[in-house]
Every structure is written in C-alpha cells, then in structure tokens.
PDB file of C-alpha atoms in Angstrom:
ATOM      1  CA  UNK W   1      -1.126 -19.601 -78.070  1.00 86.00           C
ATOM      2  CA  UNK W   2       0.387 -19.355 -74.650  1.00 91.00           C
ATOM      3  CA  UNK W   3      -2.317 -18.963 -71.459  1.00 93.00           C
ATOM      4  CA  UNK W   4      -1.702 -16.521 -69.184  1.00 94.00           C
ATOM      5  CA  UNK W   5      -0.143 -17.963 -65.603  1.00 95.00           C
ATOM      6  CA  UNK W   6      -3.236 -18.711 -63.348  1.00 96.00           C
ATOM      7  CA  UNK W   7      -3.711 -15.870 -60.255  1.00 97.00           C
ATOM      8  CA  UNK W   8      -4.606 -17.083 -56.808  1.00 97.00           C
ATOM      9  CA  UNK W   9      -8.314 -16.532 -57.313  1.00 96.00           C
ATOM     10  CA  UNK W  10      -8.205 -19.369 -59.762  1.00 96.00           C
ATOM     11  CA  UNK W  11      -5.957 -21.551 -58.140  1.00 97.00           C
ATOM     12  CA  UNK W  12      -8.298 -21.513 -55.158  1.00 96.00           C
ATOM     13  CA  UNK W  13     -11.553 -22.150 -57.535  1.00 95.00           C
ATOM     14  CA  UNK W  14      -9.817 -25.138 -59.285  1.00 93.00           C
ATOM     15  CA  UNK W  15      -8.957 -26.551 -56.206  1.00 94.00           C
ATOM     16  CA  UNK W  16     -12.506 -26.159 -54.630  1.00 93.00           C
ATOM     17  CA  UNK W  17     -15.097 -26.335 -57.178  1.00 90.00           C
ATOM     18  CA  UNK W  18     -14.552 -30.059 -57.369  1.00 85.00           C
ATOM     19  CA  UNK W  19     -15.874 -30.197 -53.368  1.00 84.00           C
ATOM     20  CA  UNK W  20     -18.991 -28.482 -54.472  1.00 85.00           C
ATOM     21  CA  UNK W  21     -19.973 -29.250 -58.074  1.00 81.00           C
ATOM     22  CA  UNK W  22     -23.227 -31.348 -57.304  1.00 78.00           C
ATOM     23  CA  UNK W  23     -26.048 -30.888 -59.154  1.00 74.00           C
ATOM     24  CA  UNK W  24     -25.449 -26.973 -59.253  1.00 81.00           C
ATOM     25  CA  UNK W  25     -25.570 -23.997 -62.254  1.00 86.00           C
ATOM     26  CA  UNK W  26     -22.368 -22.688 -62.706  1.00 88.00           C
ATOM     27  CA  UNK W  27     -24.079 -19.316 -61.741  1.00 91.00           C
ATOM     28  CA  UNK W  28     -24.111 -20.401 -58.038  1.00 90.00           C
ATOM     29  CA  UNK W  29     -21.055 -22.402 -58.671  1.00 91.00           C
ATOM     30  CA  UNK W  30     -19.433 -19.057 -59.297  1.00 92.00           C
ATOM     31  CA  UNK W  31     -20.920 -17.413 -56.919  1.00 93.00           C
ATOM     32  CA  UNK W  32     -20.327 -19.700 -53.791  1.00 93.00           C
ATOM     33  CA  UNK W  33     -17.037 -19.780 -54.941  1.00 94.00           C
ATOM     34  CA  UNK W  34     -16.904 -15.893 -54.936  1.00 96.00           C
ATOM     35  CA  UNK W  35     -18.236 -16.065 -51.363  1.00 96.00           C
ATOM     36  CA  UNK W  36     -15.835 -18.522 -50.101  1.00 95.00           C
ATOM     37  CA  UNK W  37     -12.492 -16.591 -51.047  1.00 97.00           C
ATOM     38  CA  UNK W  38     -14.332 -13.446 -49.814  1.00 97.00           C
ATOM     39  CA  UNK W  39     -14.473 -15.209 -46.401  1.00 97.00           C
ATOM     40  CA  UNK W  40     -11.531 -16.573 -46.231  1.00 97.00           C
ATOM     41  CA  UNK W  41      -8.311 -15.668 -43.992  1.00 97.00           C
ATOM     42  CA  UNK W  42      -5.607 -13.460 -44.822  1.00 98.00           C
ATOM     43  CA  UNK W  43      -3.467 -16.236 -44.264  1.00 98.00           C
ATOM     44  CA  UNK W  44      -5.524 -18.688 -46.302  1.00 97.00           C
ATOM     45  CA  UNK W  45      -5.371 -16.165 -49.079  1.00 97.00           C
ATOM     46  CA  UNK W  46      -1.767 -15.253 -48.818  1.00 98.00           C
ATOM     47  CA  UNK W  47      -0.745 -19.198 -48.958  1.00 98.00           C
ATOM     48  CA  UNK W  48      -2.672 -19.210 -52.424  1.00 97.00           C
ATOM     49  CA  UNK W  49      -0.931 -15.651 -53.606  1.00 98.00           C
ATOM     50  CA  UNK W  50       2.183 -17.982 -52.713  1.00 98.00           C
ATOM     51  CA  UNK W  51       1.462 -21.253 -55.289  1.00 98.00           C
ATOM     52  CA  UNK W  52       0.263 -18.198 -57.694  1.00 98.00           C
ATOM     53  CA  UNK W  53       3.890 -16.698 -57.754  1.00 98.00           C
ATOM     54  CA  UNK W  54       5.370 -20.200 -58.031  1.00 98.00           C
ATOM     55  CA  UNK W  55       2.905 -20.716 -61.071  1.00 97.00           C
ATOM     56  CA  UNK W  56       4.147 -17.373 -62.521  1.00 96.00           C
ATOM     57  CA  UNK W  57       8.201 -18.233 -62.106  1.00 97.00           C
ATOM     58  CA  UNK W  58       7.464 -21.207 -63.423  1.00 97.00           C
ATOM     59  CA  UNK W  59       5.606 -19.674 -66.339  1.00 97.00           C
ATOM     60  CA  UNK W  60       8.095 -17.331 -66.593  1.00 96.00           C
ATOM     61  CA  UNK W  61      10.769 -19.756 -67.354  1.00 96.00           C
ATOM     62  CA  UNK W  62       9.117 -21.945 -69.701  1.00 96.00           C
ATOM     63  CA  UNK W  63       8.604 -19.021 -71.446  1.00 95.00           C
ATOM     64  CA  UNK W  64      11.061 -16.154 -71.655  1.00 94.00           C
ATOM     65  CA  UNK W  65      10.021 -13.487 -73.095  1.00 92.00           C
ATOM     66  CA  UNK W  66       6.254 -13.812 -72.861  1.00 93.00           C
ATOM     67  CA  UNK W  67       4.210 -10.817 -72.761  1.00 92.00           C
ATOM     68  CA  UNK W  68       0.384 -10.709 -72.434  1.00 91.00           C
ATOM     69  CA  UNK W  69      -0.980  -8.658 -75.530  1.00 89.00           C
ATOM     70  CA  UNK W  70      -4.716  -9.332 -75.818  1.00 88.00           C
ATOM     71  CA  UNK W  71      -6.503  -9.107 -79.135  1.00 87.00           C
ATOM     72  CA  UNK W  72      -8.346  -5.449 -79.240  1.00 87.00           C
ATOM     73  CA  UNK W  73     -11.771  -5.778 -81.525  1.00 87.00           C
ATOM     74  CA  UNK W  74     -11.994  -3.573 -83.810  1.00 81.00           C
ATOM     75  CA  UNK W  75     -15.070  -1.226 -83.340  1.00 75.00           C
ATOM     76  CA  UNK W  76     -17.468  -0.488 -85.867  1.00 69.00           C
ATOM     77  CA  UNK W  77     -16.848   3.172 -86.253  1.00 65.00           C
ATOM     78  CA  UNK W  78     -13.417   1.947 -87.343  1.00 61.00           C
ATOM     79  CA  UNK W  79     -14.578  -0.178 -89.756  1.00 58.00           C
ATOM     80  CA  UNK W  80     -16.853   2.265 -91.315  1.00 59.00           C
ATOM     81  CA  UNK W  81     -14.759   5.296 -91.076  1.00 58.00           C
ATOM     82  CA  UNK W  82     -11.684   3.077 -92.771  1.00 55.00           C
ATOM     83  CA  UNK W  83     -14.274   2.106 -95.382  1.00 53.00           C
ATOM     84  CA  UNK W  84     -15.988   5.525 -96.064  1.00 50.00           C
ATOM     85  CA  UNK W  85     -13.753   7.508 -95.757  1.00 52.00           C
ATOM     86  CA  UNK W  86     -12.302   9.840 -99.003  1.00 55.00           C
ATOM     87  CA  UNK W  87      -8.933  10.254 -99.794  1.00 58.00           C
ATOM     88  CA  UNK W  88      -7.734  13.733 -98.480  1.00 60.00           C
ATOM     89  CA  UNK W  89      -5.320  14.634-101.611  1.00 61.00           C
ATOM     90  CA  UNK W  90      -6.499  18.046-103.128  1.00 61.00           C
ATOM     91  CA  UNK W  91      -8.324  18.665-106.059  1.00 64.00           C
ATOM     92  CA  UNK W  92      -6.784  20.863-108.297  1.00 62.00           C
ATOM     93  CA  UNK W  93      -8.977  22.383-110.747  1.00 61.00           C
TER      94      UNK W  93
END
C-alpha cells in the first residue's frame, strides 16, 4: 500500500515532537503540538506548505498515477439489508 504524501501539519510535528517528547502523554504531545503551529507565523507556516509541495512532486513522481481511494466500511444496515432482503421476482400464482 502506498501512504499518502505528508501535509505541512505533519512535516512540522515530525520535525518538532522530537524537541518535546519528555516524559509526556501523547495527549499533550498532540496538543502542544496543535498549539505551536496555531502560533506560528505565516511565514513559518508557508516555508512548511513549501517542503509539503516538494514531498507531494516527489510523491507524485515515484508514483504516477496514484490516487487516494480510502477503504469505505461497510455499515450494518448494509449488511443486514443485503442479507435479509427477498428476491423481488413476482410470484405468479
């Protein structure tokens, strides 16, 4: 399976949650983290939306062609109506 190119959002967490992984939940991990992009520059932000697109051209051409299609579940009224349900030919009598 190929993963999905990375967004800036998790470029920027990679990069900093190993500054601030010490003795921490990944609750407030995630949530610090949250914080910091929230407070961060336009510019700051717009330098990571840069290294994002050079992730996705790069993901792009390794592979051609790729197009995100995630798995739906299938819901249980599905399920039961496909199992249930009668065959609609007509009864002749």
């Amino acid at each position: 399976k190929i993963p999905r190119p990375p967004n800036a959002f998790i470029l920027y967490r990679r990069a900093k949650q190993k500054l601030i992984t010490k003795e921490r939940s990944n609750a407030k991990i995630s949530q610090l983290l949250a914080k910091m992009w929230r407070d961060e520059t336009e510019e700051e932000k717009l330098r990571w939306r840069k290294i994002a697109d050079r992730k996705k051209v790069e993901h792009m051409q390794a592979h051609p062609g790729y197009v995100y299609r995630p798995k739906r579940p299938i819901s249980n009224d599905k399920r039961k109506r496909s199992k249930t349900t009668p065959s609609k030919q007509p009864i002749s009598t």
